[in-house]
Amino acid sequence: MTQIVSVHSFRGGTGKSNLTANLAVQLAQRGQRVGVVDTDLASPGIHVLFGMDGARVDGSLNDYLFDRRTIAEVSHRVGPPDLPGEIHLVPASVRAGEITRVLRDGYEAQRLVRGLRDLVTAHDLAVLLIDTHPGLGEETLLSLAISDTVLTVLRPDQQDYEGTAVLGEVAAGLGVHRQGLVVNKVPATLDTHELRARVQDAYGAAAVGVLAHDDDLMLLASADVFTLRFPHHPLTSAIGETTDWVLAGAAP
């Protein structure tokens, strides 16, 4: 059985895409066949973390959505060749015309759902990670509705706190029973144990990761996946806690 995981946030700038890329790598390091789909069509970017030049990408989710290619034809094998598992990425287009078309005309949301399922079959995936568009829209609601797991990324910020509560209610209403929270960009002055307890108590969901603000991550500036560049870093270990939680949901 494939576990479908929507990695979501109420607002942009939470580090959602960065977390998704690191989860994909850590899952593949543990032998999993992983799919990653960038459904943030208005502001795509996860391909950059895997060293892809968006202007030169041959095949994107946009090509599939507008019936120019199959979903398998727009998936790209990414990550180091020596990974025990595999990562198959479906990027979104960064071309201005493609982004404008999506914003102007939209697309058939049900086609996206069919594509996600076809991608699972094409690559025999153990885990499919959906890097969603922040907030709530039709495509995001459909992604949440077909997900086994929703991983919500938030910062220790009042606007994020309020929005996260809304997301939790919506996901529960869509029948998602497995929800986890990742608090990201946590200042060093905050007590992480107290923060974790407070977040779990407030939302009634497990805080499956508390990730500190880190200068090494900021200096990397999306030039690589942090886990690959800094395999022994404390932040890599902290992300590993979230990876363990995702992996537990894929267990038979």
Tab-separated table of C-alpha atoms in Angstrom:
chain	number	residue	atom	x	y	z
A	1	MET	CA	0.000	0.000	0.000
A	2	THR	CA	1.262	3.448	-0.919
A	3	GLN	CA	1.130	6.183	1.703
A	4	ILE	CA	0.078	9.526	0.232
A	5	VAL	CA	1.362	12.450	2.283
A	6	SER	CA	0.342	16.066	1.704
A	7	VAL	CA	2.965	18.444	3.079
A	8	HIS	CA	1.001	21.603	3.654
A	9	SER	CA	1.017	25.021	5.317
A	10	PHE	CA	-1.486	27.793	5.739
A	11	ARG	CA	0.971	30.476	4.634
A	12	GLY	CA	4.014	30.587	2.398
A	13	GLY	CA	7.549	30.857	3.693
A	14	THR	CA	7.320	28.078	6.259
A	15	GLY	CA	10.040	25.927	4.640
A	16	LYS	CA	7.511	23.378	3.383
A	17	SER	CA	9.304	22.577	0.116
A	18	ASN	CA	12.662	22.302	1.835
A	19	LEU	CA	11.214	19.872	4.346
A	20	THR	CA	9.564	17.841	1.577
A	21	ALA	CA	12.865	17.465	-0.280
A	22	ASN	CA	14.667	16.362	2.870
A	23	LEU	CA	11.941	13.848	3.720
A	24	ALA	CA	12.186	12.407	0.208
A	25	VAL	CA	15.938	11.951	0.521
A	26	GLN	CA	15.776	10.429	3.998
A	27	LEU	CA	13.031	8.021	2.935
A	28	ALA	CA	15.073	6.988	-0.116
A	29	GLN	CA	18.120	6.541	2.122
A	30	ARG	CA	16.024	3.989	3.980
A	31	GLY	CA	15.258	2.082	0.805
A	32	GLN	CA	11.867	3.564	-0.051
A	33	ARG	CA	10.597	4.326	-3.550
A	34	VAL	CA	9.389	7.903	-3.210
A	35	GLY	CA	7.406	10.205	-5.472
A	36	VAL	CA	7.388	13.977	-5.077
A	37	VAL	CA	4.883	16.206	-6.888
A	38	ASP	CA	5.106	19.987	-6.838
A	39	THR	CA	1.491	21.164	-6.947
A	40	ASP	CA	2.384	24.733	-6.025
A	41	LEU	CA	1.820	25.784	-9.629
A	42	ALA	CA	1.782	29.507	-8.845
A	43	SER	CA	5.229	29.505	-7.206
A	44	PRO	CA	7.078	26.247	-7.924
A	45	GLY	CA	10.544	25.640	-6.578
A	46	ILE	CA	11.282	22.208	-5.141
A	47	HIS	CA	13.102	21.204	-8.360
A	48	VAL	CA	15.857	23.699	-7.485
A	49	LEU	CA	16.755	21.720	-4.370
A	50	PHE	CA	17.415	18.697	-6.567
A	51	GLY	CA	19.710	20.631	-8.887
A	52	MET	CA	17.268	21.090	-11.759
A	53	ASP	CA	17.253	24.262	-13.858
A	54	GLY	CA	13.584	25.147	-14.189
A	55	ALA	CA	14.079	26.868	-17.535
A	56	ARG	CA	15.534	23.657	-18.984
A	57	VAL	CA	13.217	21.084	-17.448
A	58	ASP	CA	11.885	18.788	-20.149
A	59	GLY	CA	8.422	17.915	-18.893
A	60	SER	CA	6.446	19.350	-15.993
A	61	LEU	CA	3.179	18.813	-14.159
A	62	ASN	CA	1.733	21.547	-16.374
A	63	ASP	CA	2.381	19.399	-19.452
A	64	TYR	CA	0.393	16.596	-17.873
A	65	LEU	CA	-2.457	18.818	-16.677
A	66	PHE	CA	-2.928	20.293	-20.146
A	67	ASP	CA	-2.817	16.859	-21.780
A	68	ARG	CA	0.493	17.203	-23.550
A	69	ARG	CA	2.218	14.262	-21.827
A	70	THR	CA	1.489	11.405	-19.459
A	71	ILE	CA	2.394	11.728	-15.800
A	72	ALA	CA	5.146	9.122	-16.187
A	73	GLU	CA	6.683	11.168	-19.000
A	74	VAL	CA	7.043	14.225	-16.757
A	75	SER	CA	8.535	12.433	-13.754
A	76	HIS	CA	12.296	12.736	-13.301
A	77	ARG	CA	14.621	10.483	-11.344
A	78	VAL	CA	16.512	12.756	-8.941
A	79	GLY	CA	18.939	12.420	-6.061
A	80	PRO	CA	22.319	10.669	-5.882
A	81	PRO	CA	22.571	7.428	-7.885
A	82	ASP	CA	23.782	5.513	-4.832
A	83	LEU	CA	20.584	5.984	-2.823
A	84	PRO	CA	19.207	2.624	-1.633
A	85	GLY	CA	15.767	3.759	-2.748
A	86	GLU	CA	14.509	6.030	-5.528
A	87	ILE	CA	13.072	9.547	-5.851
A	88	HIS	CA	10.807	10.436	-8.759
A	89	LEU	CA	10.030	14.158	-8.996
A	90	VAL	CA	7.236	15.778	-10.993
A	91	PRO	CA	8.179	19.477	-11.068
A	92	ALA	CA	5.895	22.377	-11.895
A	93	SER	CA	6.818	24.771	-14.685
A	94	VAL	CA	8.553	28.068	-13.908
A	95	ARG	CA	7.826	29.468	-17.360
A	96	ALA	CA	5.817	32.684	-17.065
A	97	GLY	CA	3.325	31.638	-19.731
A	98	GLU	CA	2.574	28.346	-17.995
A	99	ILE	CA	2.079	30.000	-14.611
A	100	THR	CA	-0.147	32.663	-16.160
A	101	ARG	CA	-2.256	30.030	-17.904
A	102	VAL	CA	-2.877	28.194	-14.645
A	103	LEU	CA	-3.801	31.404	-12.841
A	104	ARG	CA	-6.039	32.575	-15.686
A	105	ASP	CA	-7.708	29.358	-16.843
A	106	GLY	CA	-7.205	26.882	-14.016
A	107	TYR	CA	-7.152	23.177	-14.816
A	108	GLU	CA	-9.184	20.040	-14.256
A	109	ALA	CA	-8.514	19.214	-10.619
A	110	GLN	CA	-9.728	15.642	-11.005
A	111	ARG	CA	-7.080	15.121	-13.667
A	112	LEU	CA	-4.473	15.966	-11.041
A	113	VAL	CA	-5.900	13.283	-8.759
A	114	ARG	CA	-5.805	10.714	-11.576
A	115	GLY	CA	-2.224	11.693	-12.319
A	116	LEU	CA	-1.143	11.182	-8.726
A	117	ARG	CA	-2.606	7.700	-8.739
A	118	ASP	CA	-1.026	6.896	-12.108
A	119	LEU	CA	2.366	8.047	-10.809
A	120	VAL	CA	2.084	5.649	-7.878
A	121	THR	CA	1.423	2.784	-10.288
A	122	ALA	CA	4.098	3.783	-12.802
A	123	HIS	CA	6.904	3.724	-10.222
A	124	ASP	CA	5.484	1.315	-7.636
A	125	LEU	CA	5.836	3.984	-4.957
A	126	ALA	CA	5.890	3.300	-1.237
A	127	VAL	CA	5.384	6.973	-0.367
A	128	LEU	CA	4.030	9.857	-2.443
A	129	LEU	CA	4.832	13.334	-1.097
A	130	ILE	CA	2.630	16.169	-2.386
A	131	ASP	CA	4.197	19.605	-1.969
A	132	THR	CA	0.989	21.638	-1.876
A	133	HIS	CA	0.149	25.246	-2.574
A	134	PRO	CA	-0.211	27.105	0.756
A	135	GLY	CA	-3.698	27.889	2.006
A	136	LEU	CA	-6.885	26.316	0.742
A	137	GLY	CA	-8.016	25.944	-2.863
A	138	GLU	CA	-9.777	23.312	-4.952
A	139	GLU	CA	-6.607	21.460	-5.931
A	140	THR	CA	-5.337	21.511	-2.348
A	141	LEU	CA	-8.618	20.205	-0.979
A	142	LEU	CA	-8.530	17.331	-3.476
A	143	SER	CA	-4.934	16.535	-2.545
A	144	LEU	CA	-5.875	16.478	1.125
A	145	ALA	CA	-8.929	14.336	0.426
A	146	ILE	CA	-6.900	11.536	-1.212
A	147	SER	CA	-4.121	11.678	1.390
A	148	ASP	CA	-3.570	9.149	4.143
A	149	THR	CA	-1.449	11.647	6.032
A	150	VAL	CA	-1.264	15.426	6.261
A	151	LEU	CA	1.926	17.004	7.529
A	152	THR	CA	1.367	20.675	8.371
A	153	VAL	CA	4.395	22.958	8.585
A	154	LEU	CA	4.171	26.089	10.728
A	155	ARG	CA	6.416	28.643	12.285
A	156	PRO	CA	6.132	29.875	15.889
A	157	ASP	CA	4.064	32.806	14.676
A	158	GLN	CA	0.546	33.907	15.635
A	159	GLN	CA	-0.696	34.017	12.025
A	160	ASP	CA	0.602	30.504	11.425
A	161	TYR	CA	-1.004	29.288	14.646
A	162	GLU	CA	-4.435	30.546	13.638
A	163	GLY	CA	-4.216	29.213	10.088
A	164	THR	CA	-2.975	25.823	11.238
A	165	ALA	CA	-6.098	25.380	13.336
A	166	VAL	CA	-8.220	25.945	10.220
A	167	LEU	CA	-6.192	23.427	8.208
A	168	GLY	CA	-6.572	20.796	10.906
A	169	GLU	CA	-10.342	21.176	10.948
A	170	VAL	CA	-10.573	21.009	7.149
A	171	ALA	CA	-8.350	17.929	6.905
A	172	ALA	CA	-10.351	16.151	9.605
A	173	GLY	CA	-13.551	17.032	7.782
A	174	LEU	CA	-12.121	15.457	4.628
A	175	GLY	CA	-11.516	12.210	6.490
A	176	VAL	CA	-7.757	12.513	7.070
A	177	HIS	CA	-7.176	10.759	10.374
A	178	ARG	CA	-3.373	10.930	10.512
A	179	GLN	CA	-2.123	14.464	10.982
A	180	GLY	CA	1.275	15.643	12.157
A	181	LEU	CA	2.726	19.075	12.836
A	182	VAL	CA	6.238	20.304	12.134
A	183	VAL	CA	7.253	23.549	13.808
A	184	ASN	CA	9.998	25.073	11.694
A	185	LYS	CA	12.426	27.995	11.981
A	186	VAL	CA	12.305	27.925	15.772
A	187	PRO	CA	14.524	30.596	17.413
A	188	ALA	CA	17.255	29.236	19.647
A	189	THR	CA	15.870	31.189	22.614
A	190	LEU	CA	12.647	29.149	22.713
A	191	ASP	CA	12.341	26.035	24.855
A	192	THR	CA	11.640	23.325	22.260
A	193	HIS	CA	10.121	20.892	24.767
A	194	GLU	CA	7.693	23.526	26.029
A	195	LEU	CA	6.887	24.581	22.453
A	196	ARG	CA	6.183	20.997	21.392
A	197	ALA	CA	3.855	20.436	24.346
A	198	ARG	CA	2.032	23.711	23.725
A	199	VAL	CA	1.506	22.985	20.015
A	200	GLN	CA	0.270	19.453	20.648
A	201	ASP	CA	-2.126	20.645	23.317
A	202	ALA	CA	-3.460	23.454	21.125
A	203	TYR	CA	-4.164	21.359	18.024
A	204	GLY	CA	-4.712	17.855	19.336
A	205	ALA	CA	-2.179	16.489	16.851
A	206	ALA	CA	1.325	15.142	17.292
A	207	ALA	CA	4.196	17.580	16.892
A	208	VAL	CA	6.370	15.212	14.878
A	209	GLY	CA	9.200	17.670	14.366
A	210	VAL	CA	10.579	20.813	15.984
A	211	LEU	CA	13.249	22.289	13.727
A	212	ALA	CA	15.524	25.091	14.837
A	213	HIS	CA	16.368	28.096	12.719
A	214	ASP	CA	19.783	27.256	11.305
A	215	ASP	CA	22.392	29.471	9.648
A	216	ASP	CA	23.889	26.557	7.695
A	217	LEU	CA	20.507	25.947	6.078
A	218	MET	CA	20.101	29.623	5.258
A	219	LEU	CA	23.580	29.841	3.748
A	220	LEU	CA	22.920	26.759	1.611
A	221	ALA	CA	20.167	28.852	-0.005
A	222	SER	CA	18.346	25.912	-1.659
A	223	ALA	CA	21.478	24.955	-3.618
A	224	ASP	CA	21.176	21.364	-2.391
A	225	VAL	CA	19.142	19.142	-0.103
A	226	PHE	CA	20.402	19.857	3.412
A	227	THR	CA	20.382	16.188	4.435
A	228	LEU	CA	22.768	15.345	1.602
A	229	ARG	CA	25.129	18.243	2.229
A	230	PHE	CA	25.166	17.900	6.032
A	231	PRO	CA	24.410	14.245	6.874
A	232	HIS	CA	25.657	14.505	10.478
A	233	HIS	CA	24.182	17.900	11.312
A	234	PRO	CA	21.785	18.217	14.302
A	235	LEU	CA	19.108	19.595	11.960
A	236	THR	CA	19.400	16.486	9.765
A	237	SER	CA	18.820	14.360	12.867
A	238	ALA	CA	15.820	16.497	13.826
A	239	ILE	CA	14.292	16.048	10.375
A	240	GLY	CA	14.880	12.331	10.853
A	241	GLU	CA	12.273	12.327	13.610
A	242	THR	CA	9.666	13.485	11.090
A	243	THR	CA	10.899	10.917	8.573
A	244	ASP	CA	10.450	8.172	11.188
A	245	TRP	CA	6.871	9.302	11.741
A	246	VAL	CA	6.087	9.303	8.011
A	247	LEU	CA	7.695	5.906	7.588
A	248	ALA	CA	5.638	4.481	10.454
A	249	GLY	CA	2.506	5.331	8.489
A	250	ALA	CA	3.729	3.275	5.544
A	251	ALA	CA	4.238	0.162	7.658
A	252	PRO	CA	1.824	-2.714	6.832
